[in-house]
Short mmCIF file of C-alpha atoms and ligand atoms in Angstrom, two decimals:
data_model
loop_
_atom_site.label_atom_id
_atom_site.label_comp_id
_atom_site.label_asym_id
_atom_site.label_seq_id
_atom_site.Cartn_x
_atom_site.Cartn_y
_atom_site.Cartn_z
CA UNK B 12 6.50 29.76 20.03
CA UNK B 13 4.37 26.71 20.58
CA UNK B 14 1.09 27.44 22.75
CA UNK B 15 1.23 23.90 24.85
CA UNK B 16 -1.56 24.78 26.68
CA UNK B 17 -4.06 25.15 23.27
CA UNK B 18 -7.15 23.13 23.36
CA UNK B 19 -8.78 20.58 20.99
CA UNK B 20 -11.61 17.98 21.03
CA UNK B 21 -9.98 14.31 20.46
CA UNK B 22 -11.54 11.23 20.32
CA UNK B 23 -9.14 8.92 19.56
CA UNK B 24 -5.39 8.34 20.10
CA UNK B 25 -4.10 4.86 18.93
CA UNK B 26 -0.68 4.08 19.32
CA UNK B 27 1.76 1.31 17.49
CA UNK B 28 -0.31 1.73 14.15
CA UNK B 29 0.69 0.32 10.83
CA UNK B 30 -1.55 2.25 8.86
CA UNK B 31 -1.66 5.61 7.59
CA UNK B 32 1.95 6.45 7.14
CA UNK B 33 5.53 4.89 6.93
CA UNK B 34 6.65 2.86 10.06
CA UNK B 35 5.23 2.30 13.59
CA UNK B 36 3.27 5.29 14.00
CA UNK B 37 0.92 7.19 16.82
CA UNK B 38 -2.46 8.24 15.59
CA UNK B 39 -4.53 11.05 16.49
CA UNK B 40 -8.02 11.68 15.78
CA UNK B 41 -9.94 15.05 15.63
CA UNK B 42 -13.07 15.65 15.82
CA UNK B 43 -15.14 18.23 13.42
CA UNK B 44 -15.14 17.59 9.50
CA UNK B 45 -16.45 20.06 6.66
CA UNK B 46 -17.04 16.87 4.61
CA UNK B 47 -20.28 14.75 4.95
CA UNK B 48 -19.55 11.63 2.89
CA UNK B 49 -22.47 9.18 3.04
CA UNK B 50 -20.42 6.21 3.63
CA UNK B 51 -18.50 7.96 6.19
CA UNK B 52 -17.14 4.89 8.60
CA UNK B 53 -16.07 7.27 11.45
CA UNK B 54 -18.84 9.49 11.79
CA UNK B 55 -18.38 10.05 15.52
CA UNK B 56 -15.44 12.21 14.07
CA UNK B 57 -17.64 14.49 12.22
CA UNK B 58 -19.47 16.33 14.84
CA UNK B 59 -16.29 18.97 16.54
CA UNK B 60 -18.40 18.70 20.10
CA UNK B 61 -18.68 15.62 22.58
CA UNK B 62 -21.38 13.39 22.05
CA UNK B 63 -23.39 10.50 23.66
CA UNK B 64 -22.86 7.42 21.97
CA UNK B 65 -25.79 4.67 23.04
CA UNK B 66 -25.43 1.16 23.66
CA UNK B 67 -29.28 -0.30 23.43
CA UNK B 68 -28.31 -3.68 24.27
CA UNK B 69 -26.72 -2.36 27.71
CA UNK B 70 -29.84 -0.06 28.92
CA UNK B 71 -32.15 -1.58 31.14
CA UNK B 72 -34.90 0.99 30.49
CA UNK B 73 -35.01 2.99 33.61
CA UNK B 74 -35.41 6.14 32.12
CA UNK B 75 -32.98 7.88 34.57
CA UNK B 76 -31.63 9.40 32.07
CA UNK B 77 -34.75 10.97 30.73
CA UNK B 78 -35.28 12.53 33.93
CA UNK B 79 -31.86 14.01 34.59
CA UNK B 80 -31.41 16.06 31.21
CA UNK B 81 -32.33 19.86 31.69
CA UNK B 82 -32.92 20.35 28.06
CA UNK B 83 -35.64 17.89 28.13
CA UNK B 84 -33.81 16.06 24.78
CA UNK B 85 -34.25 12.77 25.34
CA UNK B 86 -37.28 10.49 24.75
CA UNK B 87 -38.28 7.14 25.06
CA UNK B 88 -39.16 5.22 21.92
CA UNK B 89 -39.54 1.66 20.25
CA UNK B 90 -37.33 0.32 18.09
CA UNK B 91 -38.51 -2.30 15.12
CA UNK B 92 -38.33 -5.14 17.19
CA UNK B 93 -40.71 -3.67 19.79
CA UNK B 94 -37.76 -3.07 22.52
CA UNK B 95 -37.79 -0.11 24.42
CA UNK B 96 -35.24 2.61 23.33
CA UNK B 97 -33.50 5.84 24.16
CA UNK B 98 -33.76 8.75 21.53
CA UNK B 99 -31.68 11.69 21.50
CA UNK B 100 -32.97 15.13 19.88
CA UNK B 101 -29.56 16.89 18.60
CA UNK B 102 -31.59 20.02 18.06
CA UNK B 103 -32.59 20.13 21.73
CA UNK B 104 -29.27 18.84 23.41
CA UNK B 105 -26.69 21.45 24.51
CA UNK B 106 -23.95 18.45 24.90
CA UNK B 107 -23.81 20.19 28.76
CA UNK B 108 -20.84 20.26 30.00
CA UNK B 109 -21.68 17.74 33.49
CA UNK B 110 -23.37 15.34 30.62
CA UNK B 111 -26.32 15.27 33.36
CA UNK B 112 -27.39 11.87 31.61
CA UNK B 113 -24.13 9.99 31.18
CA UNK B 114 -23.71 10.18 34.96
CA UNK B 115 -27.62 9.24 35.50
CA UNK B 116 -26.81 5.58 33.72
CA UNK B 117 -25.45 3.50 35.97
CA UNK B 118 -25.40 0.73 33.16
CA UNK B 119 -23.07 2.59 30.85
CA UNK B 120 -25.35 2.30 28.35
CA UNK B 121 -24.53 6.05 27.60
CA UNK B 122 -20.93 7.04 26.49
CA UNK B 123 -19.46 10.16 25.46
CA UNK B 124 -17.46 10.49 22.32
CA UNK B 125 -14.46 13.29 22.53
CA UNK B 126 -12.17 14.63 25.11
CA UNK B 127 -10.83 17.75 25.56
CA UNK B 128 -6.40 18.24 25.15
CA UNK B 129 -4.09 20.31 25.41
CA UNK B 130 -1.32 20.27 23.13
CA UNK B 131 0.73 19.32 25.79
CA UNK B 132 -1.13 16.15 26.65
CA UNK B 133 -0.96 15.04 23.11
CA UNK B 134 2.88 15.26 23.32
CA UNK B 135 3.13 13.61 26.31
CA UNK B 136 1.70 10.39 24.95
CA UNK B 137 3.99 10.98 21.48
CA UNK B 138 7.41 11.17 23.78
CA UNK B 139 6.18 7.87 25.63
CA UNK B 140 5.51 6.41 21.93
CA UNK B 141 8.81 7.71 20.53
CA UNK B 142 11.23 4.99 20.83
CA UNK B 143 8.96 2.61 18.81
CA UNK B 144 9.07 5.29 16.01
CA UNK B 145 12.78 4.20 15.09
CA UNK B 146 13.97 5.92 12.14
CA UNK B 147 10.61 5.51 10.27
CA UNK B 148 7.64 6.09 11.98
CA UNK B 149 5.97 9.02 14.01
CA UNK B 150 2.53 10.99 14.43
CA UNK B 151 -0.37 10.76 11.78
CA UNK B 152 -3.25 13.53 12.24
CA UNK B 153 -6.60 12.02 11.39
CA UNK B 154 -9.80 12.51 11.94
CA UNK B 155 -13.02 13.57 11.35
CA UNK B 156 -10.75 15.82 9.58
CA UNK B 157 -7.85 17.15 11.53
CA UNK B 158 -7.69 20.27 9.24
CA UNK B 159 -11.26 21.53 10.88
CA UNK B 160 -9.27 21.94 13.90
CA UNK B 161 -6.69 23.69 12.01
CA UNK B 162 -4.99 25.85 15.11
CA UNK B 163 -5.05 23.12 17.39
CA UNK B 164 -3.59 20.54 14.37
CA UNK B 165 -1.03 23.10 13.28
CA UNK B 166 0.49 23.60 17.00
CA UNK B 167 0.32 19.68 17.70
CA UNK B 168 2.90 19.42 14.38
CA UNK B 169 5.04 22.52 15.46
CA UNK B 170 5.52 20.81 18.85
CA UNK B 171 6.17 17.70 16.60
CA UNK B 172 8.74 19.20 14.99
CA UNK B 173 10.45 20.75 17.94
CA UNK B 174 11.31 16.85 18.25
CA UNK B 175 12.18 16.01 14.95
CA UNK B 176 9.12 13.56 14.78
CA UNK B 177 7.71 12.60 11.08
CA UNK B 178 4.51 14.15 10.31
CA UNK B 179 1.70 12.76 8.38
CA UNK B 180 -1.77 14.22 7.65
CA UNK B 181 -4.98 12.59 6.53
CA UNK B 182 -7.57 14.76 5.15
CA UNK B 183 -9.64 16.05 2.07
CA UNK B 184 -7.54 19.35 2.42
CA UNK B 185 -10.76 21.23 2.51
CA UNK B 186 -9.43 24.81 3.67
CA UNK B 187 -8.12 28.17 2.47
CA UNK B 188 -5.03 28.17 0.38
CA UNK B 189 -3.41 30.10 3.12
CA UNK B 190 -3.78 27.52 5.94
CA UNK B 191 -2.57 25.19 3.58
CA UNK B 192 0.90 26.91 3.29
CA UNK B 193 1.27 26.61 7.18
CA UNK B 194 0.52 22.83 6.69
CA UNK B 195 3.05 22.28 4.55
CA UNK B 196 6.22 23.96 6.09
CA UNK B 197 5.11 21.34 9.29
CA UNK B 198 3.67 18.21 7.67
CA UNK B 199 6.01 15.61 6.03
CA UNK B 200 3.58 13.44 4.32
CA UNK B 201 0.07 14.35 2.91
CA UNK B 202 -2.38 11.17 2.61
CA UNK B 203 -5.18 13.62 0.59
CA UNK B 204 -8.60 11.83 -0.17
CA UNK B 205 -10.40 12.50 -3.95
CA UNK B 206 -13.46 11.11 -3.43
CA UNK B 207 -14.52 12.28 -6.94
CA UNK B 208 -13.33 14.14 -9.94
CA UNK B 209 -16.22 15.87 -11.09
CA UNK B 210 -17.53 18.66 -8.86
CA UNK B 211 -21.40 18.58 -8.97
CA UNK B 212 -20.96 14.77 -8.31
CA UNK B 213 -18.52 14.87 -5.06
CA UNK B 214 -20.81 17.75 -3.73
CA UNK B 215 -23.69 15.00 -3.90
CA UNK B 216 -21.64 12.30 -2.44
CA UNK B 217 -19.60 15.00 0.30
CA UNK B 218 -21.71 18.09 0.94
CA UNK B 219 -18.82 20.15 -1.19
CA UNK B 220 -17.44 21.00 -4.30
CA UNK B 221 -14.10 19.58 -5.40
CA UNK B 222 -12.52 22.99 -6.39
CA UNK B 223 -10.86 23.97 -3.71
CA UNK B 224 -9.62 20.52 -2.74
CA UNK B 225 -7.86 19.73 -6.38
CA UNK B 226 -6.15 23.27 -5.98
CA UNK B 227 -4.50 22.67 -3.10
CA UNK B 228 -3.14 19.10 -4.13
CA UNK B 229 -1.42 20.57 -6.97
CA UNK B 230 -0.41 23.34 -4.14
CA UNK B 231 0.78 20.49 -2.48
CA UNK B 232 2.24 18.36 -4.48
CA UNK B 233 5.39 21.10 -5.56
CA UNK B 234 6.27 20.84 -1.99
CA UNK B 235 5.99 17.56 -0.45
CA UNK B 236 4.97 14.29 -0.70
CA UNK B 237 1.34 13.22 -1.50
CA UNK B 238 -0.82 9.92 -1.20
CA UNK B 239 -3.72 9.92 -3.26
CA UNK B 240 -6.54 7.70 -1.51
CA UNK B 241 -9.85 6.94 -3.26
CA UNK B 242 -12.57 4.88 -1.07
CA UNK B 243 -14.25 3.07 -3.77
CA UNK B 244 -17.99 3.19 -3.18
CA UNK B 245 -20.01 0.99 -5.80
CA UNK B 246 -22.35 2.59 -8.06
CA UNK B 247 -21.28 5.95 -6.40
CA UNK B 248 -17.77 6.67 -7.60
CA UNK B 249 -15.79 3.46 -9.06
CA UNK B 250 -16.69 3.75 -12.86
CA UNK B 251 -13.88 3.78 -15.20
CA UNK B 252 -13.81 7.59 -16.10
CA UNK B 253 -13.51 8.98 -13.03
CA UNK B 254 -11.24 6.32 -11.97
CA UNK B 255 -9.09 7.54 -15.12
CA UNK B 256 -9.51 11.31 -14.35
CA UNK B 257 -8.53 10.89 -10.73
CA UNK B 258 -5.26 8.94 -12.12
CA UNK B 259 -4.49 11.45 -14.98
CA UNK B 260 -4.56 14.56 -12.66
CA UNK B 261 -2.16 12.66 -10.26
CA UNK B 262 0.16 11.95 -12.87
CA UNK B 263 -0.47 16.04 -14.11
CA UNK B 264 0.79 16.66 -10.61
CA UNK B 265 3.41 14.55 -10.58
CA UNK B 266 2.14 12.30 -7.31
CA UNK B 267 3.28 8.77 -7.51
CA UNK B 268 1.05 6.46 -5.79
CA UNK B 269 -3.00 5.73 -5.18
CA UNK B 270 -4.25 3.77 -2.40
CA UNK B 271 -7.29 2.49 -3.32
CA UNK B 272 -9.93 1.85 -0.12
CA UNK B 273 -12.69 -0.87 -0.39
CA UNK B 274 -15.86 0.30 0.70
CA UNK B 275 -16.16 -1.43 3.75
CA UNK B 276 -20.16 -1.32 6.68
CA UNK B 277 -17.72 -1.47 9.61
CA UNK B 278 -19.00 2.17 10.66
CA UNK B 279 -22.67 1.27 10.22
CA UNK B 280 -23.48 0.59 13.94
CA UNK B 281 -22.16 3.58 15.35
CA UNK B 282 -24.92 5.75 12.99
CA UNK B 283 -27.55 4.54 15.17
CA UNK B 284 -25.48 4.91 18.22
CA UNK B 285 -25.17 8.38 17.57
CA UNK B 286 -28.87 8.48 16.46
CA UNK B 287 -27.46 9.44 12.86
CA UNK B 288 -29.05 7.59 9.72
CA UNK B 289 -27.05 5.76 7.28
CA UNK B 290 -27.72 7.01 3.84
CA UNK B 291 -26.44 4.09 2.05
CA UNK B 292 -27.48 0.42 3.27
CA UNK B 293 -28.07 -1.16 0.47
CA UNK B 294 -24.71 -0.93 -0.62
CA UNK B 295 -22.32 -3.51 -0.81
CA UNK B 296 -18.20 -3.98 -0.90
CA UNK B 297 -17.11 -4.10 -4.22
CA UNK B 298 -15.36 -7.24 -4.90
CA UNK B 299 -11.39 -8.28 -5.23
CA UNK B 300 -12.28 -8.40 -9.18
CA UNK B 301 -13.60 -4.68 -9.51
CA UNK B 302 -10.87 -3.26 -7.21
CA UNK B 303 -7.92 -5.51 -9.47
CA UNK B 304 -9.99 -3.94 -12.60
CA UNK B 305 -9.70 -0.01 -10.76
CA UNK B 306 -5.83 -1.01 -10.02
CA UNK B 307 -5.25 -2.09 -13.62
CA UNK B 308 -7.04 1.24 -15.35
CA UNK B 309 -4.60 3.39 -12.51
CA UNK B 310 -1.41 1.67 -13.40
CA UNK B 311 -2.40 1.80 -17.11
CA UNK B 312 -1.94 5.41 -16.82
CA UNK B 313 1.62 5.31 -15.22
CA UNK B 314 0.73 5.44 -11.09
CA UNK B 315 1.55 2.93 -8.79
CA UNK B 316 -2.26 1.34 -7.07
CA UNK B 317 -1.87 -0.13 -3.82
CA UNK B 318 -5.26 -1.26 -2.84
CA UNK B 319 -5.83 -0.89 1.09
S1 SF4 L 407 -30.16 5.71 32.20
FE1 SF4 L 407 -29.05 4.22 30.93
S2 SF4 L 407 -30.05 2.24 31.36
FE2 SF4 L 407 -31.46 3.84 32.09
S3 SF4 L 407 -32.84 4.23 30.31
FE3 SF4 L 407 -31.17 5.74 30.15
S4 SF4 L 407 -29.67 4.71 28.82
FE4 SF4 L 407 -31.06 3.11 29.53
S1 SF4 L 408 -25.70 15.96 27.14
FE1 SF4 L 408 -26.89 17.25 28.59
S2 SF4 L 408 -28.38 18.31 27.26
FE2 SF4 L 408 -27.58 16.60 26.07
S3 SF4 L 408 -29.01 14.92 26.40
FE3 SF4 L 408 -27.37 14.67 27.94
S4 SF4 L 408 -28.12 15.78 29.77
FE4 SF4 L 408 -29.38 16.43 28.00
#
């Protein structure tokens, strides 16, 4: 039985994408992550609950919406050019359900990240995508991580299924080995990020230990088709030995291909939208030489490297 009516918290849905999976395919991001990554590029998909995104270079500084939040949460401030800015205390804001001080900007300076859907909803927009699918494409779950969400991911793919639509996840397959089991008897293809091979390390760089996440790859990997992807952060995870030991285990469990994904600043902006602080500035892409170098030491060891 499919519950069509089951609720989740979305933020994105992009259809006719070429990325993330075989063929023309329809996208859906989740919100909610149990990963933290400091060069996270989507961090409005970390947070499970709506949020208010600001635009400073819409507001006009009236301070409605100061005076229209019953939580007293927001604040005026200065930014570092001396302009007059809107500051948001997370501890203090209940993310109300009216969003009192969305509707009090009539500049839309203030917009809200995340929607609530019903299963049903989401398949409505899959059936309209469907005939661009062709014998290739389909749905990709991403996120945030779309496995935080797990009841609400696991009935979108059932109802998926029901239509004999191809299933892709992307996530860090941070969750209980018995969750993971329901995954797999509904997901086709598993695009699983290792975003470091030693534990203590990744926990630095994530907010959690690796553990869990290599078991259930090799879980995985006996029963369907896995995509490695490393994001290769300079200084923070592209040296040569953990480039090798994220290759060897993938060849250990038998998974035949790692996409490797330039560290890119395109998320940067939407940190201080959010009123979230980017850990990393100073860090810079690597270059077309170091990711050809990464590609070489992967293929060395018998995996195919498909950078992007
Ligand atoms: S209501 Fe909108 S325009 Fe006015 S201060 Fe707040 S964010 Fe700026
Ligand atoms: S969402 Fe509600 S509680 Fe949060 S800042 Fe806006 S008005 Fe205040």
């Amino acid at each position: 039985m499919i519950n069509y009516e089951k609720e989740g918290m979305v933020f994105d849905v992009q259809s006719f994408s070429l990325h993330d999976g075989p063929g023309i395919r329809t996208i859906i991001f989740l919100k909610g992550c149990p990963l933290k990554c400091l060069w996270c590029a989507n961090p409005e998909g970390q947070n499970p609950l709506k949020e208010i995104r600001y635009h400073k270079t819409k507001c006009t500084e009236c301070l409605d919406c100061i005076k229209s939040c019953p939580k007293d949460a927001i604040r005026s401030d200065y930014d570092s050019k001396g302009k007059l800015i809107i500051k948001f205390d997370k501890h203090k804001c209940i993310n109300c359900v009216n969003l009192n001080c969305k509707d009090a900007c009539f500049d839309d300076a203030l917009k809200v990240t995340g929607k609530s859907m019903t299963v049903d909803e989401i398949i409505k927009i899959i059936k309209r995508d469907m005939p661009y699918y062709r014998n290739k494409g389909g749905i990709t779950l991403s996120g945030g991580d779309p496995t935080y969400q797990h009841e609400f991911a696991l009935e979108i793919l059932k109802a998926c299924k029901e239509e004999y639509i191809h299933t892709t996840i992307e996530s860090a397959m941070f969750l209980k080995p018995s969750i993971v089991k329901e995954f797999i008897n509904l997901t086709d293809l598993f695009l699983i990020d290792i975003k470091h091979m030693n534990s203590t390390r990744h926990k630095d760089l994530t907010g959690v230990p690796n553990n869990l996440i290599l078991e259930n790859i090799s879980t995985i990997s006996k029963n369907k088709p896995v995509v490695i992807r490393v994001p290769i952060i300079p200084g923070l995870n592209d040296d040569d030995e953990n480039i090798k030991e994220t290759a060897k285990f993938s060849l250990e469990n038998k998974i035949e291909r790692i996409n490797i994904l330039p560290y890119h600043k395109l998320g940067q902006g939407k940190y201080e939208q959010l009123g979230m602080k980017y850990k990393i500035p100073n860090i810079e892409p690597p270059s077309l030489n170091k990711m050809n170098h990464i590609k070489d030491i992967i293929e060395s060891i018998g995996i195919t490297c498909v950078i992007g």
